[in-house]
Amino acid sequence: MSKLWGGRFTKQTDQLVEQYTASIAFDKAMAEEDIQGSLAHVTMLGKCGILPHDDVDTIKEGLHQVMKRIQSGDMNYSVSDEDIHMNIEKTLIDLIGPVGGKLHTGRSRNDQVATDMHLYLRKRVVTFAGLLVQLQEALLKQAKANLDTIVPGYTHLQRAQPILFAHHLMAYVSMFERDIERLTDSYKRINALPLGAGALAGTTFAIDRHFVAEELGFDRVYENSLDAVSDRDFIVEFLSNASLIMMHLSRLCEELVLWSSTEFQFVELDDAFCTGSSIMPQKKNPDVAELVRGKTGRVYGHLIGMLTVLKALPLAYNKDMQEDKEGMFDTVETLDGALRLFAPMVETMKVNRGRMRQAVRQDFSNATDIADFLVNKGMPFRQAHEVIGKTVLYCIEQNKYLLDLSLGEFQQFSPLFDDRIYEVLQPENVVNARNVYGGTASVQVEAAIRRAEQAIVRSNAWLTEKAAANSLK
Ligand code: ARG
């Protein structure tokens, strides 16, 4: 059989054009979703009396056979059939004969491809939310094991104030919580059915879009047929959400790379998540963290690419929109790879508590606390800041830390100092003094951990519900 749309043509398609316009090389990734959509469509055609039940049964049986071929890797894809939709339809007709040609009644590839992408992305969004929960769990495990591990907190990558290492890790749990929220919120917009919009204007057949929506587990149908076939907001939204996730991962990557350097030695990544050098035998490189950091760039690129494809695109479908897929597939693959590696990498990471503790003792990250000490004695903060600045300068000149100074030395800078500053300056006390909601004091971090655990329970309930909605009928 020639082209499915060949009737109007008297000439063969130029071979280069065929190659250039075909999407089968990549849109075969949505083969299962395409069949899932077709099964619901043809069921509806039968229910509405548009096709006789015998034809519906034959077509469904044929679609199941095509699905088997796809799943067993026996499907023959051909570039001359352009895309996944026509490859499947052609194979169906080859298998069951001309009755297969009835499947496309009341449908266009325009509403079909949009439906496939909604089905495809919906499933992936659930997977990614699940992988983010696993990453949160790995971070929580490390946080719980490090509730008394004190580490310098940084601003400008300069030591600022000591914090619990658990508090630092919990910052990422919060970041990934926002990512989960964004994914679950986007699900509402992904979970709308375009099918039934036809090419752009609807269809002359008395179809039942709501029935198809129910069959496929969509919460609603698109309101406007033009919008249904030309909306790719949900892909932009996904790429944007994916960009934020990658950005968050890349920040953690950067910290892992720094922390595992000889200069820091705060953590050691497990051998299983590092690689060696072909020339320098001593090397253990944090390649996974570096590569996730590096791959963030391509995900941002796909976001900008998609926004640019859609910019100024007139309604409704335009072939430009075929460019929506490769970036989306690549983002799915990139995110999947990163998230699957990240949780075990974090979980198996060894935390060098001794080294962290030593770092906290050999810095001035407790300076704010003696300024606060003077403030509590009645000195205006600005003045206290100046006094402690001078004290620190003196320490640097004397090659000492604040805890090394005698009371006499302290009192050179202010008569308000007394014995209690040695208690105030202890890293544990510095940490626990920040007993404010969301702060680094142990009790606050413990409460944060409990709240995060409750959020995970809520996320898991959502995941269970959506996993059920996504299982193939
Ligand atoms: N492969 C096409 C795409 O991904 C499917 C829709 C084609 N529609 C059309 N009118 N040519 O966009």
Coordinates of C-alpha atoms and ligand atoms in Angstrom, one line a residue, residues 23 27 83 85 109-110 113 317 322 325, ligand 1:
S23 CA 9.4 11.4 13.1
D27 CA 8.1 9.1 18.2
D83 CA 5.3 8.7 12.2
H85 CA 0.5 6.9 14.2
R109 CA -3.4 12.8 13.7
N110 CA -3.5 16.2 15.3
V113 CA -0.5 13.0 18.6
Y317 CA -1.5 22.5 14.2
Q322 CA 6.7 17.9 15.6
K325 CA 9.2 15.5 20.9
Ligands
ARG1 N1 4.2 13.4 13.5 C1 3.3 14.5 13.7 C2 3.8 15.3 14.9 O1 4.4 14.8 15.7 C3 1.9 14.0 13.9 C4 0.9 15.0 13.5 C5 0.9 15.2 12.1 N2 -0.2 16.0 11.6 C6 -0.2 16.5 10.4 N3 -1.2 17.2 10.1 N4 0.8 16.3 9.6 O2 3.5 16.5 15.0

